[in-house]
Short mmCIF file of C-alpha atoms (C1' of nucleotides) in Angstrom, two decimals:
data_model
loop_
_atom_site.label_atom_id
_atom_site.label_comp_id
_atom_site.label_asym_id
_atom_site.label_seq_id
_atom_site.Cartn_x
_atom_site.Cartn_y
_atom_site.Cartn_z
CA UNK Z 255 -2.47 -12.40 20.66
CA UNK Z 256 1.01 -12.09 21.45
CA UNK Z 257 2.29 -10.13 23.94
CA UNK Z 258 4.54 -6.95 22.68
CA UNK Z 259 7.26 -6.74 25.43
CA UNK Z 260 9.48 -9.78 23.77
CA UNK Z 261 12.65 -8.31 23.02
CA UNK Z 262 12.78 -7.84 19.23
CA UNK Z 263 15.89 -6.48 18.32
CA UNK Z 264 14.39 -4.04 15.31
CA UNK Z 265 10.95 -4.30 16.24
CA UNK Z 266 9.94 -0.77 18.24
CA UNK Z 267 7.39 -0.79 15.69
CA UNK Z 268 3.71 0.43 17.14
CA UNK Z 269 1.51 -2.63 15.86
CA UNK Z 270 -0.71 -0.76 17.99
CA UNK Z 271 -1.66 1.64 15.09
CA UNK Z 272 -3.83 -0.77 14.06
CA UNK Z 273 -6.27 -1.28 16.25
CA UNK Z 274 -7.15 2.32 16.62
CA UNK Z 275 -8.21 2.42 12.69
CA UNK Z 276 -11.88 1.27 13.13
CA UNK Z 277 -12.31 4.52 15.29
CA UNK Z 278 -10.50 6.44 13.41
CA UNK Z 279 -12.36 5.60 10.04
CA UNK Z 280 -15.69 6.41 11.30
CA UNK Z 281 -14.45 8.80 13.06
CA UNK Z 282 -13.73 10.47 9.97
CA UNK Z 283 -17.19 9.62 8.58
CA UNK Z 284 -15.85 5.97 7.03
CA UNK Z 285 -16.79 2.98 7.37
CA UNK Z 286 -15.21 -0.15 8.98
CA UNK Z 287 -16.20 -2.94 6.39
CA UNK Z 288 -14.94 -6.59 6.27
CA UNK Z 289 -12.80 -5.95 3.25
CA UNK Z 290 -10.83 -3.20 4.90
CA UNK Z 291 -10.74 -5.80 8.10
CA UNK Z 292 -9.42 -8.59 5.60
CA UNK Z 293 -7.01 -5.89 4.27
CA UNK Z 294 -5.49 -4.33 7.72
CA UNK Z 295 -5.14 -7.97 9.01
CA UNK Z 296 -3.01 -8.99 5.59
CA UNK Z 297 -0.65 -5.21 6.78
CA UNK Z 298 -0.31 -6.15 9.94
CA UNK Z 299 1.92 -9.08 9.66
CA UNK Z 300 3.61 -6.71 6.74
CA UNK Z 301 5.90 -4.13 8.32
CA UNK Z 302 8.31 -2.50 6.06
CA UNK Z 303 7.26 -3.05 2.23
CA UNK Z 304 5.21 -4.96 0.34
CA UNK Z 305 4.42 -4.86 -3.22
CA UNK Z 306 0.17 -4.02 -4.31
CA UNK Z 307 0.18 -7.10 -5.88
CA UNK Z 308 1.24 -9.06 -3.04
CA UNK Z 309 -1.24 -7.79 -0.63
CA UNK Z 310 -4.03 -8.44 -3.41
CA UNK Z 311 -3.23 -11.60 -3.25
CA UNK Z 312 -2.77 -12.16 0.77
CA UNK Z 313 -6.37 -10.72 0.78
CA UNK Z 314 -7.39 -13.45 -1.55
CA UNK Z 315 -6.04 -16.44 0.45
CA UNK Z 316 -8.46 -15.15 3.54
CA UNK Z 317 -11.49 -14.03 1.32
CA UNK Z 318 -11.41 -14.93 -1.89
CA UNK Z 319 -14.01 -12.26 -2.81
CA UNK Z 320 -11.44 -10.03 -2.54
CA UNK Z 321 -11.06 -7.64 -5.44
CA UNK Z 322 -8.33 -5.52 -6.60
CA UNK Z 323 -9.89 -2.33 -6.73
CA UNK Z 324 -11.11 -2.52 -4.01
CA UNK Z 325 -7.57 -3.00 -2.18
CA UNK Z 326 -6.23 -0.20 -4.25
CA UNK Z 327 -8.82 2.32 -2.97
CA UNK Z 328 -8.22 1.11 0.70
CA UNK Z 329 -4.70 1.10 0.40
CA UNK Z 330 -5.16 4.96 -1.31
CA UNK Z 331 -7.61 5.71 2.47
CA UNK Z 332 -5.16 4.03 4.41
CA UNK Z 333 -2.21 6.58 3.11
CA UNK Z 334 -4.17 9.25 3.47
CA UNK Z 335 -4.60 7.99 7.36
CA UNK Z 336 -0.56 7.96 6.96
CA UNK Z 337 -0.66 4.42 7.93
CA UNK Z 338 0.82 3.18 4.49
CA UNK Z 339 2.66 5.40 1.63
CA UNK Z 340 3.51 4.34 -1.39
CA UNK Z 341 6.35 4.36 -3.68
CA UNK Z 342 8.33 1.84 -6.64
CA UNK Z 343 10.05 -0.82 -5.93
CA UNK Z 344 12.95 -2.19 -7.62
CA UNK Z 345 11.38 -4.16 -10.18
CA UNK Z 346 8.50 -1.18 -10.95
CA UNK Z 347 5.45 -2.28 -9.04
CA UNK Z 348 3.78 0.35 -6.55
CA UNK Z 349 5.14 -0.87 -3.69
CA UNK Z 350 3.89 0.32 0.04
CA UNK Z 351 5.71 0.90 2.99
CA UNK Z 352 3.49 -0.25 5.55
CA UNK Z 353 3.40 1.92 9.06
CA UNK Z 354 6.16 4.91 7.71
CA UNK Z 355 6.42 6.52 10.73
CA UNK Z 356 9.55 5.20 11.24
CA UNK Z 357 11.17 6.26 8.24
CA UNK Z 358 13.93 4.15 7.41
CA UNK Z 359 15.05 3.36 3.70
CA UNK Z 360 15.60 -0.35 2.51
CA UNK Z 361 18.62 -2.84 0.63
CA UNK Z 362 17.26 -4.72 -1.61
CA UNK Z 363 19.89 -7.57 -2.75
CA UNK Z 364 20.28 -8.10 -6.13
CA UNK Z 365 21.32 -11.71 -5.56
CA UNK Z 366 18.98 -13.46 -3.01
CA UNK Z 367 16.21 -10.65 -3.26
CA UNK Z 368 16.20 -10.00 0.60
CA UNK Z 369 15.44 -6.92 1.74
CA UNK Z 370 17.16 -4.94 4.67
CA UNK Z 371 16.53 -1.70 6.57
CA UNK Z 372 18.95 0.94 6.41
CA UNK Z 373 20.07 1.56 9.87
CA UNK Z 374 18.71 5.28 11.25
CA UNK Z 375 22.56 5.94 11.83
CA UNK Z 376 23.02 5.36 8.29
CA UNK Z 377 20.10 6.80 6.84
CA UNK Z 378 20.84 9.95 8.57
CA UNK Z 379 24.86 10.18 7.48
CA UNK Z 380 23.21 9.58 3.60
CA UNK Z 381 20.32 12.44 4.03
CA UNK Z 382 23.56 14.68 5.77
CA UNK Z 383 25.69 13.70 2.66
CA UNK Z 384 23.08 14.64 -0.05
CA UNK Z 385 21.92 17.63 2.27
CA UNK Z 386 26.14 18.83 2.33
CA UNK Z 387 26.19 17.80 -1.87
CA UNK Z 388 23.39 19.90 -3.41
CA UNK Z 389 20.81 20.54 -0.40
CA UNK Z 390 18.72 18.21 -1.30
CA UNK Z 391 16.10 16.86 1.10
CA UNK Z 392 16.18 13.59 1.22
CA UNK Z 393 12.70 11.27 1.60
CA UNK Z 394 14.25 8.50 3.41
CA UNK Z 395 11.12 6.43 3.48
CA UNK Z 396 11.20 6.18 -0.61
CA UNK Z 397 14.44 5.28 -0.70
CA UNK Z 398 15.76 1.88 -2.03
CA UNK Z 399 19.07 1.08 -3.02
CA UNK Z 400 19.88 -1.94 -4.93
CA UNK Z 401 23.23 -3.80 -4.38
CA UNK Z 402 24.55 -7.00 -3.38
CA UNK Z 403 24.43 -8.26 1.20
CA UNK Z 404 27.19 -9.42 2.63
CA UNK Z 405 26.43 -12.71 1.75
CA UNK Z 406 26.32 -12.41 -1.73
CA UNK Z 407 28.86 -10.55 -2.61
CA UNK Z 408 31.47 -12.77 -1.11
CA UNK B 86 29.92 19.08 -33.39
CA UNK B 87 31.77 20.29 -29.96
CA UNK B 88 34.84 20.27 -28.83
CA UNK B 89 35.58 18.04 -26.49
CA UNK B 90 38.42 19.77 -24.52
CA UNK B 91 35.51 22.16 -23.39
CA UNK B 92 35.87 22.55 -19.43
CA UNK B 93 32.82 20.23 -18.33
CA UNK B 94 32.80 19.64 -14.52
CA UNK B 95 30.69 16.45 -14.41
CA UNK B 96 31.00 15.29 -18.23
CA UNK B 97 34.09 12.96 -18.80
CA UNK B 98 31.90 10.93 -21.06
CA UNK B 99 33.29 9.30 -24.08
CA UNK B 100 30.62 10.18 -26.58
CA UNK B 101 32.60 8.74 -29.43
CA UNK B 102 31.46 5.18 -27.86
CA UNK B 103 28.32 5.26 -30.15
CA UNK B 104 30.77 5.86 -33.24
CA UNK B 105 31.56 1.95 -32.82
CA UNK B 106 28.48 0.56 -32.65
CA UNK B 107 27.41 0.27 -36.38
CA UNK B 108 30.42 -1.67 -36.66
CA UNK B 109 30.47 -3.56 -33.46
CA UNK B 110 26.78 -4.60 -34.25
CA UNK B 111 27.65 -5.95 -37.72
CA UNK B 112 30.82 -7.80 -36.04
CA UNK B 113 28.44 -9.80 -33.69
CA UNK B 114 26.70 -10.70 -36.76
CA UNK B 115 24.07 -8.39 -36.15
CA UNK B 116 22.47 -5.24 -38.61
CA UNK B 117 22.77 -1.29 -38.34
CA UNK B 118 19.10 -0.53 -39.83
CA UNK B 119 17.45 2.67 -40.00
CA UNK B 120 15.52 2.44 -36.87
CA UNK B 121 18.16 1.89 -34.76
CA UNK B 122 20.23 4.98 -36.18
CA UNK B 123 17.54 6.70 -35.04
CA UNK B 124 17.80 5.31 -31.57
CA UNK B 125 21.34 5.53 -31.05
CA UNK B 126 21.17 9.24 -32.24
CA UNK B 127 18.53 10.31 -29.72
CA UNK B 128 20.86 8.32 -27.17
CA UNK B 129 23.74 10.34 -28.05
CA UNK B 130 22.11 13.69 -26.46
CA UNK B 131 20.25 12.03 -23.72
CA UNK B 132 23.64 10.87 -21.10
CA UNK B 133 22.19 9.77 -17.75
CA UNK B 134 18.73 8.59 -17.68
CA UNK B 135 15.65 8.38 -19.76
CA UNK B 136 12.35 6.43 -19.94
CA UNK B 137 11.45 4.35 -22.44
CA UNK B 138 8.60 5.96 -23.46
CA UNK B 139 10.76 8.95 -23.53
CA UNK B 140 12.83 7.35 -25.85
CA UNK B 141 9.62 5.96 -28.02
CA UNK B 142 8.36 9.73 -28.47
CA UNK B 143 11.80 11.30 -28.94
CA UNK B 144 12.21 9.00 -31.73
CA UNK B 145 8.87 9.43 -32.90
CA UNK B 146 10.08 13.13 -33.43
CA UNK B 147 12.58 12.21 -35.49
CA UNK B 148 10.95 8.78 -37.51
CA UNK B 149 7.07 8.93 -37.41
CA UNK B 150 7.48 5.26 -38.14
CA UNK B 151 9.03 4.36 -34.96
CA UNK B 152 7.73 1.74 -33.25
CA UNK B 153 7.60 0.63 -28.98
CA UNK B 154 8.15 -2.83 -29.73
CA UNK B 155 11.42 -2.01 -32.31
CA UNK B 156 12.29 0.43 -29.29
CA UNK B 157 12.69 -2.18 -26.91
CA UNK B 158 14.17 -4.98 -28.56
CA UNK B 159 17.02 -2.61 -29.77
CA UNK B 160 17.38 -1.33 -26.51
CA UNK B 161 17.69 -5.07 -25.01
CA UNK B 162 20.44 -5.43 -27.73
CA UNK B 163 22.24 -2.01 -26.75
CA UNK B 164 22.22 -3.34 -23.05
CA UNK B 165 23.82 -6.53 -24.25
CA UNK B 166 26.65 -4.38 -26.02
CA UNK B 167 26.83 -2.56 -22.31
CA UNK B 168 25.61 0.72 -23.30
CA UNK B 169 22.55 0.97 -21.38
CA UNK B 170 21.74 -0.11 -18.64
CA UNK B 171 17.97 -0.58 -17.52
CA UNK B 172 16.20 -0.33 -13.72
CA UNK B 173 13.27 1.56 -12.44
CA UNK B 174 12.70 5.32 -11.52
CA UNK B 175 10.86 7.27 -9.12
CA UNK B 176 7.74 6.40 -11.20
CA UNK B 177 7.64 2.62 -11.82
CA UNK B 178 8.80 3.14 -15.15
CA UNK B 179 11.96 1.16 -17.10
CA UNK B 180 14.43 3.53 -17.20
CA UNK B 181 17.41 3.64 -18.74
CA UNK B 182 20.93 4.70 -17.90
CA UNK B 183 22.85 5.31 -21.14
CA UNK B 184 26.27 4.91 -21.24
CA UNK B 185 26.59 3.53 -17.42
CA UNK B 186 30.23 3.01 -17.45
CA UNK B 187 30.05 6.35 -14.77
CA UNK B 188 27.93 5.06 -12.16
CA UNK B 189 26.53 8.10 -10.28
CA UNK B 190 23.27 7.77 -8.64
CA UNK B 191 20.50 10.00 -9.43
CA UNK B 192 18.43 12.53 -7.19
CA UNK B 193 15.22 13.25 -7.94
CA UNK B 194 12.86 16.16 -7.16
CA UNK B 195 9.52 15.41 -5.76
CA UNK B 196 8.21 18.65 -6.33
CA UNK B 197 9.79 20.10 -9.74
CA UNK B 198 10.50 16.74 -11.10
CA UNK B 199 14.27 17.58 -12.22
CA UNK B 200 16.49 14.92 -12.01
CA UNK B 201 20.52 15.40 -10.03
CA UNK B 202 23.40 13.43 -10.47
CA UNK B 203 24.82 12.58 -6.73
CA UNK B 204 28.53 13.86 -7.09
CA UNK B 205 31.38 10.87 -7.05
CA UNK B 206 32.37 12.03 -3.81
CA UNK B 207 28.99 11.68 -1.87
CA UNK B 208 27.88 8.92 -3.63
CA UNK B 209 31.20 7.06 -2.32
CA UNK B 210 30.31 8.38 1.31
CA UNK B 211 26.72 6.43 0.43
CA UNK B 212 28.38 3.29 -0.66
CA UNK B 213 30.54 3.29 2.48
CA UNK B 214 27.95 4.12 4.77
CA UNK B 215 25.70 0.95 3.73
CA UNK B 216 29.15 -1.33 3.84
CA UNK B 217 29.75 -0.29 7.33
CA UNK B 218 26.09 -0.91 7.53
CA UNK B 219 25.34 -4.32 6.73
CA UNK B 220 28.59 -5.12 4.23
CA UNK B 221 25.95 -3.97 1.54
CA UNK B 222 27.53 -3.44 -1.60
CA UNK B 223 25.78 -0.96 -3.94
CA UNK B 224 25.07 -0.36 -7.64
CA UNK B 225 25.33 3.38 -7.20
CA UNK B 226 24.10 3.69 -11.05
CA UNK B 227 20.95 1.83 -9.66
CA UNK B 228 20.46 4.17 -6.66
CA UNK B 229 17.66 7.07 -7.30
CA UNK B 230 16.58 9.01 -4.32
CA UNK B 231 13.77 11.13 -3.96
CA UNK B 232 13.00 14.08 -2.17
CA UNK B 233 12.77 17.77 -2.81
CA UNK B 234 15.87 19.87 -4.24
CA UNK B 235 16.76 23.12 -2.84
CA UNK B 236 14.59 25.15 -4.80
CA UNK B 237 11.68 23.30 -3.64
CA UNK B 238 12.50 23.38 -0.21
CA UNK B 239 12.90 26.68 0.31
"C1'" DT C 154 20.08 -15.31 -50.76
"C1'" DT C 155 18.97 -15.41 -46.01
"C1'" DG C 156 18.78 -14.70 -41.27
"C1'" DG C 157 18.38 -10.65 -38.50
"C1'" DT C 158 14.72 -6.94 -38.20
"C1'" DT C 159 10.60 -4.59 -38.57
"C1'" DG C 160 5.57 -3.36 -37.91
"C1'" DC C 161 1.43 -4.80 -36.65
"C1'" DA C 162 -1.71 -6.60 -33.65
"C1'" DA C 163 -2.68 -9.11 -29.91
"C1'" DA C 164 -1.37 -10.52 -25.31
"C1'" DC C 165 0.20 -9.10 -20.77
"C1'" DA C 166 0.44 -7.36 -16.03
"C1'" DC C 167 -0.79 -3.88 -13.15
"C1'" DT C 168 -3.65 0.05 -11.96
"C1'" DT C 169 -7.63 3.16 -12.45
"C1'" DT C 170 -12.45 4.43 -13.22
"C1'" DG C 171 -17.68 4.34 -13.97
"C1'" DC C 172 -21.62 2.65 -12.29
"C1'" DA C 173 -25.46 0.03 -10.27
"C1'" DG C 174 -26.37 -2.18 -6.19
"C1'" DC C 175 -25.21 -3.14 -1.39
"C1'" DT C 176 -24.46 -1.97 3.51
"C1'" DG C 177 -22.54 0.05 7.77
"C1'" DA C 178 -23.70 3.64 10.93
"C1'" DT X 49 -32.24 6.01 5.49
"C1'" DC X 50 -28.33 7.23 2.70
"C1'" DA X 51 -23.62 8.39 2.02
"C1'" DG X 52 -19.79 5.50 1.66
"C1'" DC X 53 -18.30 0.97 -0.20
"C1'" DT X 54 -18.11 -2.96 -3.09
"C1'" DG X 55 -17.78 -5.86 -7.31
"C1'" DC X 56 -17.78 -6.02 -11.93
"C1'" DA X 57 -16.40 -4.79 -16.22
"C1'" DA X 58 -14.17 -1.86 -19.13
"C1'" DA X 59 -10.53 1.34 -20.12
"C1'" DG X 60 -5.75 2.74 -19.64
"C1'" DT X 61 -0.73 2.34 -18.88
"C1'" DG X 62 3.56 0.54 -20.34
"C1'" DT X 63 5.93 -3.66 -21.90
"C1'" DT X 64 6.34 -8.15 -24.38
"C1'" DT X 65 5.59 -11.55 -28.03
"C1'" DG X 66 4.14 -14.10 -32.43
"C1'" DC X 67 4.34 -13.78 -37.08
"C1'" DA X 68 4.60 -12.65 -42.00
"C1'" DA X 69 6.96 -9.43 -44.75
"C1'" DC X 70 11.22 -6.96 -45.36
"C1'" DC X 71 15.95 -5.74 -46.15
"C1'" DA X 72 21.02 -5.28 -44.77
"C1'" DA X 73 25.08 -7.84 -45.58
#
DNA sequence: TTGGTTGCAAACACTTTGCAGCTGA
DNA sequence: TCAGCTGCAAAGTGTTTGCAACCAA
């Protein structure tokens, strides 16, 4: 396991969250199963977004019993936990925002099909901006804005 | 049909761009059928965003005959000719910009479901934001945010 | 006439649901 | 033991496609 003080430059993320789920799941009168072990695993490595689909199919490469429904009503226990939430991607497909505490919003590149984080500086002057324009109240975390990066549009 | 000199804050549209397109279809070789009168004339009152399946029932209104899969191809035609413009809202869903020559963004309302335009102004604060950001260049017609509106917030 | 179009039906991809049987606590 | 979970299969969305018949130009 590797150790969490490397210096990551955007990585203040609390992989942490994780291991507390067991507990919190029976806590909560749950139950910690091997699919839902196969299934954490797969979000761990995941932070930011990743598409239903995808994770269906990460689960299959390390059990191949996995089934979709079964992912789906994890994923649905796992957002009620707060530790995923859901939203659409650019192309349609639920797509989940793994660990949304931090809520940041996402660039998704038209060109190359990279995905970036908004910075918080810049998330915060675009919730101000559309607070200012109509008070709206911005969900950050649902938020992703299609364009081209910096190396695509040159 | 109205006047166009009416004071409209937000509605510089040309409307008169759907005149051409009967002829502008038959000029690319292609046909002005029924079906896709009845398309283009539920377009005409429908500036800014719709669903397909919007667009399926609205025409159903109108032509009990209408069919999805005539729905889509002419739409795929109409994007070709530039005047819509297709991505995905809040709910997964193709949607369609019509007429996306004004590219505003889109808020939309968690809570009461209504759909806002971003003004011009804010939406250019957005776009500079993200290009001080990362030198992200945005579709702004793309861009629909969620959250809660005013009302809802209240 | 004839090639673009249409409607139908079937195929698709993704997500949801019902239910009998299994299993973690 | 026994609720919660799982896998399967079937149903449900919304979108796409193949094809024979149709009709606008």
């Amino acid at each position: 396991m590797p150790q969490v003080d490397e210096h990551l430059i955007d990585d203040d993320i609390d992989t942490s969250a994780w291991d507390g789920v067991p507990i919190r799941l029976r806590a909560a009168g749950l139950r910690w199963t091997p699919q839902r072990r196969t299934l954490v695993d797969v979000l761990r490595e995941h932070q930011g977004h990743v598409t239903a689909t995808e994770l269906i199919s990460r689960c299959r490469e390390r059990d191949q019993t996995t089934t979709p429904s079964t992912v789906y009503r994890t994923l649905d226990v796992l957002e009620e936990f707060g530790l995923v939430a859901h939203g659409h991607g650019h192309d349609g497909r639920e797509e989940y925002h793994v660990l949304p505490g931090e809520t940041h919003g996402h660039l998704y590149c038209e060109a190359c099909g990279r995905q970036w984080e908004i910075r918080p500086e810049t998330g915060a002057a675009i919730v101000d901006a559309l607070a200012a324009d109509l008070g709206f109240e911005v969900d950050l975390s649902h938020v992703t804005i299609s364009g081209h990066c910096q190396g695509c549009h040159d």
